[in-house]
Amino acid sequence: MLSIGEVAEKCGTTTSALRYYEQIGLLQPPHRKNGKRVYDVEVLGRIETIKLAQSAGFQIQEIKQLLDGFDLQVAPSERWRLMAMRKQNELEAKIQQMTRMKTILANSVNCDCLSWEECFNDNIKKN
């Protein structure tokens, strides 16, 4: 059994982050010993998974789905593969949107149009 401070230290996080993970349902409430949180060692793997998912850009709801939103028969590797494929598609759409935005802004920087309509029409033609 580990104290909240020990878990935070081993995972390179803060105790407030651990309490937040509990509050939003990413971690189950730990056992209490003399009123203090004590965790099973297995929590370390779950926290590392949460941190990995966060660094890959997953939102809280997506992390909840990854950890608890699949049938228990679905292996963690399959869960990760499915979620990663979905996230890659989402990122590709965002990249395309941002590329369009960048092009519009680049075209607009050199704009010398005399009206909004003219500027708008110029940007449509260029894109």
Coordinates of N, CA, C and O in Angstrom, one line a residue:
M1 N 0.8 -1.2 0.0 CA 0.0 0.0 0.0 C 0.9 1.2 0.0 O 1.9 1.3 0.6
L2 N 0.4 2.2 -0.8 CA 1.2 3.5 -0.9 C 0.4 4.7 -0.5 O -0.8 4.7 -0.8
S3 N 1.1 5.6 0.1 CA 0.4 6.9 0.4 C 0.2 7.7 -0.8 O 0.9 7.5 -1.9
I4 N -0.6 8.7 -0.8 CA -0.8 9.6 -1.9 C 0.5 10.3 -2.3 O 0.8 10.4 -3.5
G5 N 1.3 10.7 -1.3 CA 2.6 11.3 -1.6 C 3.5 10.3 -2.3 O 4.2 10.7 -3.3
E6 N 3.5 9.1 -1.9 CA 4.4 8.1 -2.6 C 4.0 7.8 -4.0 O 4.8 7.7 -4.9
V7 N 2.7 7.7 -4.2 CA 2.2 7.5 -5.6 C 2.5 8.7 -6.4 O 3.0 8.5 -7.6
A8 N 2.3 9.9 -5.9 CA 2.7 11.1 -6.7 C 4.1 11.1 -7.1 O 4.5 11.4 -8.2
E9 N 5.0 10.8 -6.1 CA 6.4 10.8 -6.4 C 6.8 9.8 -7.4 O 7.6 10.0 -8.3
K10 N 6.3 8.6 -7.2 CA 6.7 7.5 -8.2 C 6.2 7.8 -9.6 O 6.8 7.3 -10.5
C11 N 5.1 8.5 -9.7 CA 4.5 8.8 -11.0 C 4.9 10.1 -11.6 O 4.6 10.4 -12.7
G12 N 5.6 10.9 -10.8 CA 6.0 12.2 -11.3 C 4.9 13.1 -11.5 O 4.8 13.9 -12.5
T13 N 3.9 13.1 -10.6 CA 2.8 14.0 -10.6 C 2.6 14.6 -9.3 O 3.4 14.5 -8.4
T14 N 1.5 15.3 -9.1 CA 1.2 15.9 -7.8 C 0.0 15.2 -7.1 O -0.8 14.6 -7.8
T15 N 0.0 15.5 -5.8 CA -1.1 14.9 -5.1 C -2.4 15.5 -5.5 O -3.5 14.8 -5.5
S16 N -2.4 16.8 -5.9 CA -3.7 17.4 -6.3 C -4.1 16.8 -7.6 O -5.3 16.7 -7.8
A17 N -3.2 16.4 -8.5 CA -3.6 15.7 -9.7 C -4.3 14.4 -9.4 O -5.3 14.0 -10.0
L18 N -3.7 13.7 -8.5 CA -4.3 12.4 -8.1 C -5.7 12.6 -7.5 O -6.7 11.8 -7.9
R19 N -5.9 13.6 -6.7 CA -7.2 13.9 -6.1 C -8.2 14.3 -7.3 O -9.4 13.9 -7.3
Y20 N -7.7 15.0 -8.2 CA -8.5 15.4 -9.4 C -8.9 14.2 -10.2 O -10.1 14.0 -10.6
Y21 N -8.0 13.3 -10.4 CA -8.3 12.0 -11.2 C -9.4 11.3 -10.5 O -10.2 10.7 -11.1
E22 N -9.3 11.3 -9.1 CA -10.4 10.6 -8.4 C -11.7 11.3 -8.6 O -12.8 10.7 -8.8
Q23 N -11.7 12.6 -8.5 CA -12.9 13.4 -8.6 C -13.6 13.2 -9.9 O -14.8 13.2 -10.0
I24 N -12.9 13.1 -11.0 CA -13.5 13.0 -12.3 C -13.7 11.5 -12.7 O -14.2 11.3 -13.8
G25 N -13.3 10.6 -11.9 CA -13.6 9.2 -12.1 C -12.5 8.4 -12.9 O -12.7 7.3 -13.3
L26 N -11.3 9.0 -13.1 CA -10.2 8.3 -13.7 C -9.6 7.3 -12.8 O -9.1 6.3 -13.2
L27 N -9.6 7.6 -11.5 CA -9.1 6.7 -10.4 C -10.3 6.4 -9.5 O -11.1 7.3 -9.2
Q28 N -10.3 5.2 -9.1 CA -11.3 4.8 -8.0 C -10.9 5.4 -6.7 O -9.7 5.5 -6.4
P29 N -11.8 5.8 -5.9 CA -11.4 6.3 -4.6 C -10.6 5.2 -3.8 O -10.9 4.1 -3.8
P30 N -9.5 5.6 -3.3 CA -8.6 4.7 -2.6 C -9.1 4.2 -1.2 O -10.1 4.9 -0.7
H31 N -8.5 3.2 -0.7 CA -8.8 2.8 0.7 C -8.4 3.9 1.6 O -7.5 4.8 1.2
R32 N -8.9 3.9 2.8 CA -8.5 4.9 3.8 C -7.9 4.2 5.0 O -8.5 3.2 5.4
K33 N -6.8 4.7 5.5 CA -6.2 4.1 6.7 C -6.0 5.3 7.6 O -5.2 6.2 7.3
N34 N -6.6 5.3 8.7 CA -6.6 6.4 9.7 C -6.9 7.7 9.0 O -6.4 8.8 9.2
G35 N -7.9 7.7 8.1 CA -8.4 8.8 7.4 C -7.6 9.3 6.2 O -7.9 10.3 5.5
K36 N -6.5 8.6 5.9 CA -5.6 9.0 4.8 C -5.7 8.0 3.7 O -5.9 6.9 3.9
R37 N -5.5 8.6 2.5 CA -5.6 7.8 1.3 C -4.4 6.8 1.2 O -3.3 7.2 1.4
V38 N -4.8 5.5 0.9 CA -3.7 4.6 0.6 C -4.1 3.8 -0.6 O -5.3 3.4 -0.8
Y39 N -3.1 3.6 -1.5 CA -3.4 3.0 -2.8 C -2.7 1.7 -3.0 O -1.6 1.5 -2.4
D40 N -3.3 0.8 -3.8 CA -2.7 -0.4 -4.2 C -1.6 -0.1 -5.2 O -1.8 0.9 -6.0
V41 N -0.6 -0.9 -5.3 CA 0.5 -0.6 -6.3 C 0.0 -0.6 -7.7 O 0.5 0.1 -8.5
E42 N -1.1 -1.3 -8.0 CA -1.7 -1.4 -9.4 C -2.0 0.0 -9.9 O -2.1 0.2 -11.1
V43 N -2.3 1.0 -9.0 CA -2.7 2.3 -9.4 C -1.6 3.0 -10.2 O -1.9 3.8 -11.1
L44 N -0.3 2.6 -10.0 CA 0.8 3.2 -10.7 C 0.7 3.0 -12.2 O 0.9 3.9 -13.0
G45 N 0.3 1.8 -12.7 CA 0.1 1.5 -14.1 C -1.0 2.3 -14.7 O -0.9 2.8 -15.8
R46 N -2.1 2.4 -13.9 CA -3.2 3.2 -14.4 C -2.9 4.7 -14.6 O -3.2 5.3 -15.6
I47 N -2.1 5.2 -13.7 CA -1.7 6.6 -13.8 C -0.8 6.8 -14.9 O -0.9 7.8 -15.7
E48 N 0.1 5.9 -15.1 CA 1.0 6.0 -16.3 C 0.3 6.0 -17.6 O 0.6 6.7 -18.5
T49 N -0.8 5.1 -17.7 CA -1.6 5.1 -18.9 C -2.4 6.4 -19.1 O -2.4 6.9 -20.2
I50 N -2.9 7.0 -18.0 CA -3.5 8.3 -18.1 C -2.6 9.3 -18.6 O -2.9 10.1 -19.5
K51 N -1.3 9.4 -18.1 CA -0.4 10.4 -18.5 C 0.0 10.2 -20.0 O 0.2 11.1 -20.7
L52 N 0.2 8.9 -20.4 CA 0.5 8.6 -21.8 C -0.6 9.1 -22.7 O -0.4 9.8 -23.7
A53 N -1.8 8.8 -22.3 CA -3.0 9.2 -23.1 C -3.1 10.8 -23.2 O -3.3 11.3 -24.2
Q54 N -2.8 11.4 -22.1 CA -2.8 12.9 -22.1 C -1.7 13.4 -23.0 O -2.0 14.4 -23.8
S55 N -0.6 12.9 -23.0 CA 0.5 13.3 -23.8 C 0.2 13.1 -25.3 O 0.8 13.8 -26.2
A56 N -0.6 12.1 -25.6 CA -1.0 11.8 -27.0 C -2.2 12.7 -27.4 O -2.7 12.6 -28.5
G57 N -2.7 13.6 -26.5 CA -3.7 14.5 -26.9 C -5.1 14.0 -26.6 O -6.1 14.7 -27.0
F58 N -5.3 13.0 -25.8 CA -6.6 12.5 -25.5 C -7.2 13.4 -24.4 O -6.6 13.8 -23.5
Q59 N -8.5 13.7 -24.5 CA -9.3 14.4 -23.6 C -9.7 13.5 -22.4 O -9.7 12.3 -22.6
I60 N -10.2 14.1 -21.3 CA -10.6 13.3 -20.2 C -11.6 12.3 -20.5 O -11.5 11.1 -20.2
Q61 N -12.7 12.7 -21.3 CA -13.7 11.7 -21.7 C -13.2 10.6 -22.5 O -13.6 9.4 -22.3
E62 N -12.2 10.9 -23.4 CA -11.6 9.8 -24.2 C -10.8 8.9 -23.3 O -10.8 7.6 -23.5
I63 N -10.1 9.4 -22.3 CA -9.3 8.6 -21.4 C -10.2 7.7 -20.6 O -9.9 6.5 -20.4
K64 N -11.3 8.2 -20.2 CA -12.3 7.4 -19.4 C -12.8 6.2 -20.3 O -12.9 5.1 -19.9
Q65 N -13.1 6.5 -21.6 CA -13.5 5.5 -22.5 C -12.4 4.5 -22.7 O -12.7 3.3 -22.7
L66 N -11.2 4.9 -22.9 CA -10.1 4.0 -23.1 C -9.9 3.1 -21.9 O -9.8 1.9 -22.1
L67 N -10.0 3.6 -20.7 CA -9.8 2.8 -19.5 C -11.0 1.9 -19.1 O -10.9 0.8 -18.7
D68 N -12.2 2.5 -19.2 CA -13.4 1.8 -18.7 C -14.6 1.7 -19.6 O -15.6 1.1 -19.3
G69 N -14.4 2.2 -20.9 CA -15.6 2.2 -21.8 C -15.6 1.1 -22.8 O -16.4 1.1 -23.7
F70 N -14.8 0.1 -22.6 CA -14.9 -1.1 -23.5 C -15.3 -2.3 -22.7 O -15.1 -2.4 -21.5
D71 N -15.8 -3.3 -23.4 CA -16.1 -4.6 -22.8 C -14.7 -5.2 -22.2 O -13.7 -5.0 -22.8
L72 N -14.8 -5.8 -21.1 CA -13.6 -6.3 -20.4 C -12.9 -7.3 -21.3 O -11.7 -7.6 -21.0
Q73 N -13.6 -7.9 -22.3 CA -12.9 -8.9 -23.1 C -12.0 -8.2 -24.2 O -11.2 -8.9 -24.8
V74 N -12.1 -6.9 -24.4 CA -11.3 -6.2 -25.3 C -9.9 -5.9 -24.6 O -9.9 -5.2 -23.6
A75 N -8.9 -6.4 -25.2 CA -7.5 -6.3 -24.6 C -7.1 -4.8 -24.6 O -7.5 -4.0 -25.5
P76 N -6.3 -4.4 -23.7 CA -5.8 -3.0 -23.6 C -5.2 -2.6 -24.9 O -5.4 -1.4 -25.4
S77 N -4.4 -3.4 -25.6 CA -3.7 -3.1 -26.8 C -4.7 -2.8 -27.9 O -4.5 -1.9 -28.7
E78 N -5.8 -3.5 -28.0 CA -6.9 -3.3 -29.0 C -7.6 -2.0 -28.7 O -7.9 -1.2 -29.6
R79 N -7.9 -1.7 -27.4 CA -8.5 -0.5 -27.0 C -7.6 0.7 -27.5 O -8.1 1.7 -28.0
W80 N -6.3 0.6 -27.2 CA -5.4 1.7 -27.6 C -5.4 1.9 -29.1 O -5.4 3.0 -29.6
R81 N -5.4 0.8 -29.8 CA -5.3 0.8 -31.3 C -6.6 1.5 -31.8 O -6.5 2.4 -32.7
L82 N -7.7 1.2 -31.3 CA -9.0 1.8 -31.8 C -9.0 3.3 -31.4 O -9.4 4.1 -32.3
M83 N -8.7 3.6 -30.2 CA -8.7 5.0 -29.8 C -7.6 5.8 -30.6 O -7.9 6.9 -31.0
A84 N -6.5 5.2 -30.8 CA -5.4 5.9 -31.5 C -5.8 6.2 -33.0 O -5.5 7.3 -33.5
M85 N -6.4 5.2 -33.6 CA -6.9 5.4 -35.0 C -7.9 6.6 -35.0 O -7.8 7.4 -35.9
R86 N -8.8 6.6 -34.1 CA -9.8 7.7 -34.1 C -9.1 9.0 -33.8 O -9.5 10.0 -34.5
K87 N -8.2 9.1 -32.9 CA -7.5 10.3 -32.6 C -6.7 10.8 -33.8 O -6.6 12.0 -34.1
Q88 N -6.0 9.8 -34.6 CA -5.3 10.2 -35.8 C -6.2 10.8 -36.8 O -5.8 11.8 -37.4
N89 N -7.4 10.3 -37.0 CA -8.3 10.9 -38.0 C -8.7 12.3 -37.5 O -8.8 13.2 -38.4
E90 N -9.0 12.4 -36.3 CA -9.4 13.7 -35.7 C -8.2 14.7 -35.9 O -8.5 15.9 -36.3
L91 N -7.0 14.3 -35.7 CA -5.9 15.2 -35.9 C -5.7 15.6 -37.3 O -5.3 16.7 -37.6
E92 N -5.8 14.6 -38.2 CA -5.7 14.9 -39.6 C -6.7 16.0 -40.1 O -6.4 16.9 -40.8
A93 N -7.9 15.9 -39.6 CA -9.0 16.9 -39.9 C -8.6 18.2 -39.4 O -8.7 19.3 -40.1
K94 N -8.0 18.3 -38.2 CA -7.6 19.5 -37.6 C -6.4 20.1 -38.4 O -6.4 21.3 -38.6
I95 N -5.5 19.3 -38.8 CA -4.4 19.8 -39.6 C -4.9 20.4 -40.9 O -4.4 21.4 -41.3
Q96 N -5.8 19.7 -41.6 CA -6.3 20.3 -42.8 C -7.0 21.6 -42.5 O -6.9 22.6 -43.3
Q97 N -7.8 21.7 -41.5 CA -8.5 22.9 -41.1 C -7.4 24.0 -40.9 O -7.6 25.2 -41.3
M98 N -6.4 23.7 -40.1 CA -5.4 24.7 -39.8 C -4.6 25.1 -41.0 O -4.2 26.3 -41.1
T99 N -4.4 24.2 -41.9 CA -3.7 24.6 -43.1 C -4.5 25.6 -43.9 O -4.0 26.5 -44.5
R100 N -5.8 25.3 -44.0 CA -6.7 26.3 -44.7 C -6.7 27.6 -44.0 O -6.6 28.7 -44.7
M101 N -6.7 27.6 -42.7 CA -6.7 28.9 -42.0 C -5.4 29.6 -42.2 O -5.4 30.8 -42.4
K102 N -4.3 28.9 -42.2 CA -3.0 29.5 -42.4 C -2.9 30.1 -43.8 O -2.4 31.2 -44.0
T103 N -3.4 29.5 -44.8 CA -3.4 30.0 -46.2 C -4.3 31.2 -46.3 O -3.9 32.2 -46.9
I104 N -5.5 31.2 -45.7 CA -6.3 32.4 -45.7 C -5.6 33.6 -45.0 O -5.6 34.7 -45.5
L105 N -5.0 33.3 -43.9 CA -4.4 34.4 -43.2 C -3.2 34.9 -43.9 O -2.9 36.1 -44.0
A106 N -2.4 34.0 -44.6 CA -1.3 34.5 -45.4 C -1.7 35.3 -46.5 O -1.1 36.3 -46.9
N107 N -2.8 34.9 -47.2 CA -3.3 35.7 -48.3 C -3.9 37.0 -47.8 O -3.7 38.0 -48.5
S108 N -4.4 37.1 -46.6 CA -5.0 38.3 -46.1 C -4.0 39.3 -45.7 O -4.3 40.5 -45.7
V109 N -2.8 38.9 -45.3 CA -1.8 39.8 -44.9 C -1.4 40.8 -46.0 O -1.1 41.9 -45.8
N110 N -1.4 40.3 -47.2 CA -1.1 41.1 -48.3 C -2.3 41.7 -49.0 O -2.2 42.3 -50.1
C111 N -3.4 41.7 -48.4 CA -4.7 42.2 -49.0 C -4.7 43.7 -49.0 O -4.3 44.4 -48.1
D112 N -5.0 44.2 -50.2 CA -5.2 45.7 -50.3 C -6.6 46.0 -50.9 O -6.8 47.0 -51.6
C113 N -7.5 45.1 -50.6 CA -8.9 45.3 -51.0 C -9.6 46.5 -50.4 O -9.2 46.9 -49.3
L114 N -10.5 47.0 -51.1 CA -11.2 48.2 -50.6 C -12.5 47.9 -49.9 O -13.1 48.8 -49.3
S115 N -13.0 46.7 -49.9 CA -14.2 46.3 -49.2 C -14.1 44.9 -48.7 O -13.2 44.1 -49.2
W116 N -14.9 44.5 -47.7 CA -14.9 43.2 -47.2 C -15.3 42.2 -48.2 O -14.8 41.1 -48.3
E117 N -16.3 42.5 -49.1 CA -16.8 41.6 -50.1 C -15.6 41.3 -51.1 O -15.5 40.1 -51.5
E118 N -14.9 42.3 -51.5 CA -13.8 42.1 -52.4 C -12.7 41.1 -51.8 O -12.2 40.2 -52.4
C119 N -12.4 41.4 -50.5 CA -11.4 40.6 -49.8 C -11.9 39.1 -49.6 O -11.2 38.2 -49.9
F120 N -13.2 39.0 -49.3 CA -13.8 37.7 -49.1 C -13.7 36.9 -50.4 O -13.3 35.8 -50.5
N121 N -14.1 37.6 -51.5 CA -14.1 36.9 -52.8 C -12.7 36.5 -53.3 O -12.5 35.5 -53.9
D122 N -11.7 37.4 -53.0 CA -10.3 37.1 -53.3 C -9.9 35.9 -52.6 O -9.2 35.0 -53.1
N123 N -10.2 35.7 -51.3 CA -9.8 34.6 -50.5 C -10.5 33.3 -51.0 O -9.8 32.3 -51.0
I124 N -11.7 33.4 -51.4 CA -12.4 32.2 -51.9 C -11.7 31.7 -53.2 O -11.5 30.5 -53.4
K125 N -11.4 32.6 -54.1 CA -10.7 32.3 -55.3 C -9.3 31.6 -55.1 O -9.0 30.7 -55.8
K126 N -8.6 32.1 -54.1 CA -7.3 31.6 -53.8 C -7.3 30.3 -53.1 O -6.3 29.5 -53.1
N127 N -8.4 29.9 -52.5 CA -8.5 28.7 -51.7 C -9.4 27.7 -52.5 O -9.8 26.7 -52.2

